[in-house]
Amino acid sequence: MIHSMDLGLSVATAADSWKVVRRAEALGYTRAWFYDTQMLNADVLVAMGAAAVKTTKIRLATGVLIPSNRIAPVAANALASLNALAPGRIDFGISTGFTARRSLGLGLVKLADMKEYIRIVRGLLAGETLEWTFENERRKIRFLNPEIGVIKTDDPIPLHISAVGPKARALTAELDAHWIFTAGNQAASTAAMEAMSAARRSAGRDPARYISTAQVGGCVLADGETYESPRVQVQAGPHATIALHNMVEAEQFGNFGRGLPPILSHSLSSTAKYTSSTNRLMHAIFRITADILCSCDPRKKRSAHPNSSAPPR
Amino acid sequence: MTGTKAELRDRIHALRDAGYNHLAVHIRHGQPQMLEDWADVFAMV
């Protein structure tokens, strides 16, 4: 079955991300996703506000909002405020957090907590009066005066959940949400889509109704350009840090499944002689970082970087 | 996801055929020309 597909962009949020988003809009991109990574980038909602007033067609999405970064009523208010600036162009992307949380030394938000957070955000945007637990007390809350027009709640703000594992996929299906997946390996991307569709069918929902977003990163090679090009390394190289983070923090936070590409897998083979798991890990990181920085093919370039052969012991 | 335009076109086809209907490409901070690069690839899909 052939589906149509449209093109969006993700940005590591800068205060002036509106500049790149406005250019994307002119080129036909349909949606811009803004990272909510507060220790590394600019504030997602500030940047989206600027983009909202500087663009006219492109959709603007939190990509993704991390529940623990702000309380649910504040998030709902922000989305409704953005919706006033860019009516009908706002998307609510959310997940349990990787970079935003780990850069604070934290693991994932619990799925149950994210589900409750979504309930509050959605309910407030729907004009409901809700019971919300905060500071150990149950309270009734609602937007008190949406009719005066300072925010806008009558345009839909679709929910997108970034879901990797089976429980998150089941929650995505249960909550009737669109789906985001960081697509690297093709086989894994296909398997994830099949699993997501199965989860939707199990929840009695038609998979064809939903937006399924493949988030990708990389570089478009110019004619004759190789992976060794500085331009390629600047644009594609930093994605390797995700695999490195996963390796470093797997024992503390669990393995979230982003392994090394096959071309770098041999980098780990030289770590076996280190008996301490910490030393083994440090050596692996050192080895892989050197390989990434030196070449796409570490077997060719290792000898050109003699200092990279000295692991920390 | 790095490759020539033809290679990336094929990989996007594969994602689309798997059922993905929205592709979000990461635009590296300070590399706005990536917008044109990826738009060119997507025009081939």
mmCIF file of C-alpha atoms in Angstrom:
data_model
loop_
_atom_site.group_PDB
_atom_site.id
_atom_site.type_symbol
_atom_site.label_atom_id
_atom_site.label_comp_id
_atom_site.label_asym_id
_atom_site.label_seq_id
_atom_site.Cartn_x
_atom_site.Cartn_y
_atom_site.Cartn_z
ATOM 1 C CA MET A 1 0.000 0.000 0.000
ATOM 2 C CA ILE A 2 1.405 3.398 -0.978
ATOM 3 C CA HIS A 3 0.810 6.197 1.514
ATOM 4 C CA SER A 4 1.365 9.870 0.939
ATOM 5 C CA MET A 5 4.071 11.468 3.027
ATOM 6 C CA ASP A 6 4.876 15.046 3.859
ATOM 7 C CA LEU A 7 8.089 16.670 5.017
ATOM 8 C CA GLY A 8 8.817 18.361 8.311
ATOM 9 C CA LEU A 9 11.860 19.450 10.244
ATOM 10 C CA SER A 10 13.152 19.126 13.763
ATOM 11 C CA VAL A 11 15.252 21.797 15.396
ATOM 12 C CA ALA A 12 17.426 21.852 18.459
ATOM 13 C CA THR A 13 15.556 24.881 19.674
ATOM 14 C CA ALA A 14 17.194 28.273 19.392
ATOM 15 C CA ALA A 15 15.503 31.475 20.459
ATOM 16 C CA ASP A 16 15.515 32.500 16.812
ATOM 17 C CA SER A 17 14.515 29.147 15.346
ATOM 18 C CA TRP A 18 11.742 31.045 13.610
ATOM 19 C CA LYS A 19 14.283 32.018 10.957
ATOM 20 C CA VAL A 20 14.922 28.464 9.849
ATOM 21 C CA VAL A 21 11.259 27.559 10.290
ATOM 22 C CA ARG A 22 10.143 30.438 8.103
ATOM 23 C CA ARG A 23 12.610 29.349 5.433
ATOM 24 C CA ALA A 24 11.296 25.798 5.741
ATOM 25 C CA GLU A 25 7.767 27.061 5.290
ATOM 26 C CA ALA A 26 8.763 28.763 2.044
ATOM 27 C CA LEU A 27 10.305 25.501 0.838
ATOM 28 C CA GLY A 28 7.130 23.534 1.496
ATOM 29 C CA TYR A 29 7.861 21.899 4.820
ATOM 30 C CA THR A 30 4.598 21.245 6.631
ATOM 31 C CA ARG A 31 5.530 20.926 10.310
ATOM 32 C CA ALA A 32 8.362 22.103 12.561
ATOM 33 C CA TRP A 33 9.204 20.168 15.721
ATOM 34 C CA PHE A 34 10.981 21.980 18.553
ATOM 35 C CA TYR A 35 13.060 20.081 21.132
ATOM 36 C CA ASP A 36 12.266 20.669 24.793
ATOM 37 C CA THR A 37 15.857 20.298 26.016
ATOM 38 C CA GLN A 38 16.265 23.006 28.587
ATOM 39 C CA MET A 39 19.901 22.380 29.541
ATOM 40 C CA LEU A 40 21.125 22.485 25.959
ATOM 41 C CA ASN A 41 18.814 24.690 23.944
ATOM 42 C CA ALA A 42 16.521 27.666 24.114
ATOM 43 C CA ASP A 43 13.086 27.443 25.652
ATOM 44 C CA VAL A 44 10.725 25.508 23.432
ATOM 45 C CA LEU A 45 7.640 27.619 24.096
ATOM 46 C CA VAL A 46 9.395 30.963 23.688
ATOM 47 C CA ALA A 47 10.830 29.832 20.367
ATOM 48 C CA MET A 48 7.500 28.466 19.205
ATOM 49 C CA GLY A 49 5.850 31.768 20.096
ATOM 50 C CA ALA A 50 8.273 33.642 17.908
ATOM 51 C CA ALA A 51 7.747 31.149 15.087
ATOM 52 C CA ALA A 52 3.993 31.463 15.492
ATOM 53 C CA VAL A 53 4.078 35.172 14.705
ATOM 54 C CA LYS A 54 6.687 34.888 11.960
ATOM 55 C CA THR A 55 5.003 32.138 9.918
ATOM 56 C CA THR A 56 1.589 31.633 8.380
ATOM 57 C CA LYS A 57 1.148 28.060 7.197
ATOM 58 C CA ILE A 58 3.600 25.644 8.730
ATOM 59 C CA ARG A 59 2.462 23.644 11.765
ATOM 60 C CA LEU A 60 4.427 24.119 14.989
ATOM 61 C CA ALA A 61 4.920 21.211 17.335
ATOM 62 C CA THR A 62 6.552 20.532 20.639
ATOM 63 C CA GLY A 63 8.887 17.781 19.613
ATOM 64 C CA VAL A 64 8.697 16.668 22.230
ATOM 65 C CA LEU A 65 7.520 18.306 25.392
ATOM 66 C CA ILE A 66 8.771 16.659 28.583
ATOM 67 C CA PRO A 67 6.111 16.469 31.319
ATOM 68 C CA SER A 68 8.435 17.184 34.218
ATOM 69 C CA ASN A 69 9.659 20.449 32.707
ATOM 70 C CA ARG A 70 6.475 22.290 33.644
ATOM 71 C CA ILE A 71 3.232 21.494 35.405
ATOM 72 C CA ALA A 72 0.354 20.363 33.233
ATOM 73 C CA PRO A 73 -1.827 23.499 33.602
ATOM 74 C CA VAL A 74 1.110 25.637 32.466
ATOM 75 C CA ALA A 75 1.678 23.401 29.461
ATOM 76 C CA ALA A 76 -2.009 23.536 28.554
ATOM 77 C CA ASN A 77 -1.972 27.314 28.874
ATOM 78 C CA ALA A 78 1.134 27.575 26.691
ATOM 79 C CA LEU A 79 -0.411 25.442 23.979
ATOM 80 C CA ALA A 80 -3.594 27.501 24.094
ATOM 81 C CA SER A 81 -1.535 30.703 23.962
ATOM 82 C CA LEU A 82 0.376 29.447 20.927
ATOM 83 C CA ASN A 83 -2.938 28.478 19.388
ATOM 84 C CA ALA A 84 -4.058 32.084 19.739
ATOM 85 C CA LEU A 85 -1.003 33.213 17.808
ATOM 86 C CA ALA A 86 -1.158 30.461 15.178
ATOM 87 C CA PRO A 87 -4.735 29.164 15.197
ATOM 88 C CA GLY A 88 -5.037 25.538 14.189
ATOM 89 C CA ARG A 89 -1.308 25.161 13.586
ATOM 90 C CA ILE A 90 -0.165 23.789 16.927
ATOM 91 C CA ASP A 91 0.697 20.170 17.728
ATOM 92 C CA PHE A 92 1.308 18.723 21.172
ATOM 93 C CA GLY A 93 4.171 16.252 21.010
ATOM 94 C CA ILE A 94 5.165 14.584 24.245
ATOM 95 C CA SER A 95 7.325 11.828 25.628
ATOM 96 C CA THR A 96 8.905 10.545 28.794
ATOM 97 C CA GLY A 97 12.201 12.299 28.085
ATOM 98 C CA PHE A 98 15.686 11.323 27.047
ATOM 99 C CA THR A 99 18.066 14.269 26.617
ATOM 100 C CA ALA A 100 16.033 16.721 28.684
ATOM 101 C CA ARG A 101 15.951 14.325 31.606
ATOM 102 C CA ARG A 102 19.413 12.798 31.360
ATOM 103 C CA SER A 103 21.025 16.212 31.202
ATOM 104 C CA LEU A 104 19.575 16.637 34.706
ATOM 105 C CA GLY A 105 20.728 13.201 35.808
ATOM 106 C CA LEU A 106 17.214 11.809 35.648
ATOM 107 C CA GLY A 107 15.665 8.763 34.051
ATOM 108 C CA LEU A 108 12.401 8.579 32.175
ATOM 109 C CA VAL A 109 9.132 10.011 33.417
ATOM 110 C CA LYS A 110 6.816 7.149 34.345
ATOM 111 C CA LEU A 111 4.247 6.314 31.698
ATOM 112 C CA ALA A 112 1.450 6.538 34.246
ATOM 113 C CA ASP A 113 2.559 10.053 35.154
ATOM 114 C CA MET A 114 2.700 11.069 31.509
ATOM 115 C CA LYS A 115 -0.773 9.646 30.975
ATOM 116 C CA GLU A 116 -2.108 11.731 33.853
ATOM 117 C CA TYR A 117 -0.297 14.798 32.529
ATOM 118 C CA ILE A 118 -1.903 14.317 29.126
ATOM 119 C CA ARG A 119 -5.307 13.930 30.779
ATOM 120 C CA ILE A 120 -4.929 17.292 32.460
ATOM 121 C CA VAL A 121 -3.615 19.098 29.379
ATOM 122 C CA ARG A 122 -6.267 17.676 27.100
ATOM 123 C CA GLY A 123 -9.038 18.258 29.597
ATOM 124 C CA LEU A 124 -8.151 21.896 30.154
ATOM 125 C CA LEU A 125 -7.914 22.492 26.414
ATOM 126 C CA ALA A 126 -11.365 20.901 26.083
ATOM 127 C CA GLY A 127 -12.778 23.369 28.618
ATOM 128 C CA GLU A 128 -13.347 20.761 31.276
ATOM 129 C CA THR A 129 -13.247 21.142 35.030
ATOM 130 C CA LEU A 130 -10.771 18.579 36.270
ATOM 131 C CA GLU A 131 -9.489 17.076 39.429
ATOM 132 C CA TRP A 132 -5.717 17.517 39.571
ATOM 133 C CA THR A 133 -3.329 16.363 42.235
ATOM 134 C CA PHE A 134 -0.581 18.811 43.145
ATOM 135 C CA GLU A 135 1.448 19.229 46.316
ATOM 136 C CA ASN A 136 -0.296 16.177 47.727
ATOM 137 C CA GLU A 137 -3.780 17.591 47.407
ATOM 138 C CA ARG A 138 -6.568 16.944 44.960
ATOM 139 C CA ARG A 139 -7.903 20.166 43.491
ATOM 140 C CA LYS A 140 -10.512 21.126 40.951
ATOM 141 C CA ILE A 141 -9.146 23.291 38.166
ATOM 142 C CA ARG A 142 -10.211 24.753 34.849
ATOM 143 C CA PHE A 143 -9.353 27.691 32.639
ATOM 144 C CA LEU A 144 -11.381 30.441 34.293
ATOM 145 C CA ASN A 145 -11.986 32.836 31.420
ATOM 146 C CA PRO A 146 -11.088 31.436 28.013
ATOM 147 C CA GLU A 147 -13.968 33.412 26.488
ATOM 148 C CA ILE A 148 -12.088 36.725 26.778
ATOM 149 C CA GLY A 149 -9.713 35.643 24.028
ATOM 150 C CA VAL A 150 -6.317 35.786 25.678
ATOM 151 C CA ILE A 151 -5.850 32.137 24.761
ATOM 152 C CA LYS A 152 -7.514 29.952 22.136
ATOM 153 C CA THR A 153 -8.908 26.528 22.918
ATOM 154 C CA ASP A 154 -11.419 25.930 20.154
ATOM 155 C CA ASP A 155 -8.965 24.756 17.500
ATOM 156 C CA PRO A 156 -7.835 21.165 17.924
ATOM 157 C CA ILE A 157 -4.286 20.631 19.168
ATOM 158 C CA PRO A 158 -3.443 17.082 18.088
ATOM 159 C CA LEU A 159 -1.512 14.838 20.449
ATOM 160 C CA HIS A 160 1.606 13.008 19.250
ATOM 161 C CA ILE A 161 3.456 10.585 21.499
ATOM 162 C CA SER A 162 7.032 9.517 20.931
ATOM 163 C CA ALA A 163 6.848 5.843 21.796
ATOM 164 C CA VAL A 164 9.579 3.235 21.561
ATOM 165 C CA GLY A 165 8.522 0.285 23.690
ATOM 166 C CA PRO A 166 5.370 -1.835 23.782
ATOM 167 C CA LYS A 167 3.847 -0.139 26.833
ATOM 168 C CA ALA A 168 4.303 3.314 25.324
ATOM 169 C CA ARG A 169 2.843 2.123 22.040
ATOM 170 C CA ALA A 170 -0.147 0.681 23.865
ATOM 171 C CA LEU A 171 -0.641 4.001 25.648
ATOM 172 C CA THR A 172 -0.383 5.858 22.335
ATOM 173 C CA ALA A 173 -3.125 3.647 20.932
ATOM 174 C CA GLU A 174 -5.250 3.911 24.060
ATOM 175 C CA LEU A 175 -5.064 7.713 24.030
ATOM 176 C CA ASP A 176 -5.956 7.942 20.331
ATOM 177 C CA ALA A 177 -2.708 9.780 19.688
ATOM 178 C CA HIS A 178 -0.484 10.178 16.673
ATOM 179 C CA TRP A 179 2.913 8.553 16.868
ATOM 180 C CA ILE A 180 6.558 9.621 16.601
ATOM 181 C CA PHE A 181 9.437 7.222 16.077
ATOM 182 C CA THR A 182 13.129 7.963 15.726
ATOM 183 C CA ALA A 183 13.864 5.979 12.617
ATOM 184 C CA GLY A 184 17.391 4.797 12.045
ATOM 185 C CA ASN A 185 17.708 1.224 10.969
ATOM 186 C CA GLN A 186 15.122 0.383 8.301
ATOM 187 C CA ALA A 187 14.278 -3.063 9.636
ATOM 188 C CA ALA A 188 13.723 -1.670 13.129
ATOM 189 C CA SER A 189 11.600 1.157 11.734
ATOM 190 C CA THR A 190 9.429 -1.276 9.816
ATOM 191 C CA ALA A 191 9.082 -3.555 12.826
ATOM 192 C CA ALA A 192 8.140 -0.602 15.031
ATOM 193 C CA MET A 193 5.471 0.484 12.574
ATOM 194 C CA GLU A 194 4.037 -3.027 12.484
ATOM 195 C CA ALA A 195 3.992 -3.128 16.270
ATOM 196 C CA MET A 196 2.345 0.296 16.487
ATOM 197 C CA SER A 197 -0.317 -0.726 14.000
ATOM 198 C CA ALA A 198 -0.944 -3.923 15.944
ATOM 199 C CA ALA A 199 -1.338 -1.910 19.145
ATOM 200 C CA ARG A 200 -3.866 0.351 17.448
ATOM 201 C CA ARG A 201 -5.851 -2.590 16.159
ATOM 202 C CA SER A 202 -5.812 -4.141 19.625
ATOM 203 C CA ALA A 203 -7.296 -0.894 20.922
ATOM 204 C CA GLY A 204 -9.990 -1.052 18.263
ATOM 205 C CA ARG A 205 -8.517 1.768 16.208
ATOM 206 C CA ASP A 206 -7.747 2.054 12.501
ATOM 207 C CA PRO A 207 -4.000 2.648 12.002
ATOM 208 C CA ALA A 208 -4.649 4.523 8.763
ATOM 209 C CA ARG A 209 -6.245 7.426 10.667
ATOM 210 C CA TYR A 210 -3.042 8.544 12.293
ATOM 211 C CA ILE A 211 0.064 10.554 11.562
ATOM 212 C CA SER A 212 3.111 8.356 11.937
ATOM 213 C CA THR A 213 6.236 10.476 12.075
ATOM 214 C CA ALA A 214 9.672 9.144 11.250
ATOM 215 C CA GLN A 215 12.255 11.406 12.838
ATOM 216 C CA VAL A 216 15.591 11.143 11.081
ATOM 217 C CA GLY A 217 18.947 12.835 11.176
ATOM 218 C CA GLY A 218 21.795 12.817 8.733
ATOM 219 C CA CYS A 219 23.366 14.528 5.787
ATOM 220 C CA VAL A 220 22.595 14.667 2.097
ATOM 221 C CA LEU A 221 25.867 13.915 0.331
ATOM 222 C CA ALA A 222 26.870 16.194 -2.512
ATOM 223 C CA ASP A 223 28.079 14.673 -5.753
ATOM 224 C CA GLY A 224 31.333 12.919 -5.041
ATOM 225 C CA GLU A 225 31.327 13.845 -1.354
ATOM 226 C CA THR A 226 32.447 11.206 1.133
ATOM 227 C CA TYR A 227 31.610 10.575 4.764
ATOM 228 C CA GLU A 228 34.981 12.061 5.672
ATOM 229 C CA SER A 229 33.853 15.510 4.557
ATOM 230 C CA PRO A 230 33.862 18.034 7.424
ATOM 231 C CA ARG A 231 30.421 19.144 6.322
ATOM 232 C CA VAL A 232 29.085 15.611 6.668
ATOM 233 C CA GLN A 233 30.675 15.174 10.076
ATOM 234 C CA VAL A 234 29.172 18.431 11.305
ATOM 235 C CA GLN A 235 25.692 17.555 10.097
ATOM 236 C CA ALA A 236 25.564 13.820 10.828
ATOM 237 C CA GLY A 237 28.260 13.140 13.409
ATOM 238 C CA PRO A 238 26.514 14.432 16.528
ATOM 239 C CA HIS A 239 23.846 11.751 16.238
ATOM 240 C CA ALA A 240 26.489 9.293 17.385
ATOM 241 C CA THR A 241 26.347 10.879 20.811
ATOM 242 C CA ILE A 242 22.960 9.256 21.330
ATOM 243 C CA ALA A 243 24.529 5.823 21.088
ATOM 244 C CA LEU A 244 27.335 6.934 23.382
ATOM 245 C CA HIS A 245 24.928 8.303 25.962
ATOM 246 C CA ASN A 246 23.043 5.055 25.857
ATOM 247 C CA MET A 247 26.217 3.072 26.446
ATOM 248 C CA VAL A 248 27.391 5.256 29.292
ATOM 249 C CA GLU A 249 24.094 5.335 31.092
ATOM 250 C CA ALA A 250 22.623 1.924 30.321
ATOM 251 C CA GLU A 251 23.341 0.572 33.796
ATOM 252 C CA GLN A 252 21.843 3.637 35.477
ATOM 253 C CA PHE A 253 18.826 4.293 33.287
ATOM 254 C CA GLY A 254 18.381 1.137 31.212
ATOM 255 C CA ASN A 255 19.131 0.461 27.585
ATOM 256 C CA PHE A 256 16.767 2.292 25.309
ATOM 257 C CA GLY A 257 17.919 0.425 22.235
ATOM 258 C CA ARG A 258 20.093 2.796 20.274
ATOM 259 C CA GLY A 259 23.144 0.725 19.507
ATOM 260 C CA LEU A 260 26.169 1.333 17.382
ATOM 261 C CA PRO A 261 25.919 1.016 13.608
ATOM 262 C CA PRO A 262 27.603 -2.137 12.272
ATOM 263 C CA ILE A 263 30.523 -0.156 10.882
ATOM 264 C CA LEU A 264 31.556 0.778 14.420
ATOM 265 C CA SER A 265 30.720 -2.467 16.159
ATOM 266 C CA HIS A 266 34.309 -3.678 16.002
ATOM 267 C CA SER A 267 35.239 -0.710 18.185
ATOM 268 C CA LEU A 268 33.857 -2.634 21.106
ATOM 269 C CA SER A 269 35.830 -5.780 20.439
ATOM 270 C CA SER A 270 39.036 -4.277 21.803
ATOM 271 C CA THR A 271 37.390 -3.575 25.151
ATOM 272 C CA ALA A 272 37.220 -7.187 26.270
ATOM 273 C CA LYS A 273 40.633 -7.105 27.971
ATOM 274 C CA TYR A 274 39.467 -4.559 30.508
ATOM 275 C CA THR A 275 38.053 -6.348 33.490
ATOM 276 C CA SER A 276 36.394 -3.389 35.129
ATOM 277 C CA SER A 277 33.107 -2.504 33.516
ATOM 278 C CA THR A 278 33.894 1.163 34.055
ATOM 279 C CA ASN A 279 37.253 0.900 32.352
ATOM 280 C CA ARG A 280 35.741 -1.171 29.574
ATOM 281 C CA LEU A 281 33.092 1.440 29.082
ATOM 282 C CA MET A 282 35.560 4.292 29.140
ATOM 283 C CA HIS A 283 37.736 2.548 26.603
ATOM 284 C CA ALA A 284 34.765 1.851 24.385
ATOM 285 C CA ILE A 285 33.694 5.464 24.481
ATOM 286 C CA PHE A 286 37.188 6.647 23.772
ATOM 287 C CA ARG A 287 37.623 4.163 20.949
ATOM 288 C CA ILE A 288 34.292 4.889 19.315
ATOM 289 C CA THR A 289 34.589 8.631 19.641
ATOM 290 C CA ALA A 290 37.978 8.498 17.973
ATOM 291 C CA ASP A 291 36.590 6.299 15.231
ATOM 292 C CA ILE A 292 33.661 8.577 14.629
ATOM 293 C CA LEU A 293 35.795 11.669 14.544
ATOM 294 C CA CYS A 294 38.406 10.091 12.325
ATOM 295 C CA SER A 295 36.402 8.296 9.722
ATOM 296 C CA CYS A 296 33.251 6.447 8.846
ATOM 297 C CA ASP A 297 35.493 3.426 8.457
ATOM 298 C CA PRO A 298 37.588 3.053 11.602
ATOM 299 C CA ARG A 299 39.580 0.164 10.126
ATOM 300 C CA LYS A 300 41.129 2.566 7.643
ATOM 301 C CA LYS A 301 41.878 5.560 9.775
ATOM 302 C CA ARG A 302 42.901 4.330 13.169
ATOM 303 C CA SER A 303 46.620 4.408 12.447
ATOM 304 C CA ALA A 304 46.413 8.060 11.527
ATOM 305 C CA HIS A 305 45.525 8.931 15.125
ATOM 306 C CA PRO A 306 48.095 7.345 17.388
ATOM 307 C CA ASN A 307 46.875 9.089 20.504
ATOM 308 C CA SER A 308 43.541 7.386 20.175
ATOM 309 C CA SER A 309 45.121 4.053 21.096
ATOM 310 C CA ALA A 310 45.727 5.021 24.709
ATOM 311 C CA PRO A 311 42.683 4.093 26.719
ATOM 312 C CA PRO A 312 42.087 5.259 30.261
ATOM 313 C CA ARG A 313 42.902 2.424 32.682
ATOM 314 C CA MET B 1 20.489 8.639 7.644
ATOM 315 C CA THR B 2 23.275 9.878 5.419
ATOM 316 C CA GLY B 3 23.696 9.151 1.746
ATOM 317 C CA THR B 4 23.438 10.404 -1.779
ATOM 318 C CA LYS B 5 20.166 11.883 -2.925
ATOM 319 C CA ALA B 6 19.265 8.664 -4.719
ATOM 320 C CA GLU B 7 20.101 6.554 -1.651
ATOM 321 C CA LEU B 8 18.070 8.784 0.631
ATOM 322 C CA ARG B 9 15.168 8.796 -1.795
ATOM 323 C CA ASP B 10 15.131 5.006 -1.614
ATOM 324 C CA ARG B 11 15.292 5.022 2.175
ATOM 325 C CA ILE B 12 12.426 7.497 2.372
ATOM 326 C CA HIS B 13 10.448 5.323 -0.028
ATOM 327 C CA ALA B 14 11.036 2.402 2.314
ATOM 328 C CA LEU B 15 9.803 4.387 5.321
ATOM 329 C CA ARG B 16 6.761 5.527 3.407
ATOM 330 C CA ASP B 17 6.005 2.010 2.224
ATOM 331 C CA ALA B 18 6.297 0.810 5.816
ATOM 332 C CA GLY B 19 3.483 3.190 6.719
ATOM 333 C CA TYR B 20 5.155 6.400 7.894
ATOM 334 C CA ASN B 21 3.351 9.413 6.492
ATOM 335 C CA HIS B 22 5.393 12.262 7.955
ATOM 336 C CA LEU B 23 9.157 12.626 7.769
ATOM 337 C CA ALA B 24 10.851 15.008 10.192
ATOM 338 C CA VAL B 25 14.461 15.692 9.289
ATOM 339 C CA HIS B 26 16.767 17.214 11.858
ATOM 340 C CA ILE B 27 18.203 20.548 10.743
ATOM 341 C CA ARG B 28 21.457 21.027 12.567
ATOM 342 C CA HIS B 29 21.867 24.361 14.346
ATOM 343 C CA GLY B 30 23.924 26.650 12.139
ATOM 344 C CA GLN B 31 23.378 24.489 9.048
ATOM 345 C CA PRO B 32 20.263 26.031 7.461
ATOM 346 C CA GLN B 33 21.327 24.898 3.991
ATOM 347 C CA MET B 34 20.241 21.443 5.102
ATOM 348 C CA LEU B 35 16.691 22.643 4.433
ATOM 349 C CA GLU B 36 17.344 22.922 0.713
ATOM 350 C CA ASP B 37 19.290 19.646 0.645
ATOM 351 C CA TRP B 38 16.467 17.643 2.183
ATOM 352 C CA ALA B 39 13.775 19.456 0.206
ATOM 353 C CA ASP B 40 15.611 18.434 -2.963
ATOM 354 C CA VAL B 41 15.644 14.812 -1.831
ATOM 355 C CA PHE B 42 12.007 14.892 -0.869
ATOM 356 C CA ALA B 43 11.089 16.304 -4.262
ATOM 357 C CA MET B 44 12.366 13.028 -5.716
ATOM 358 C CA VAL B 45 10.068 10.896 -3.546
#
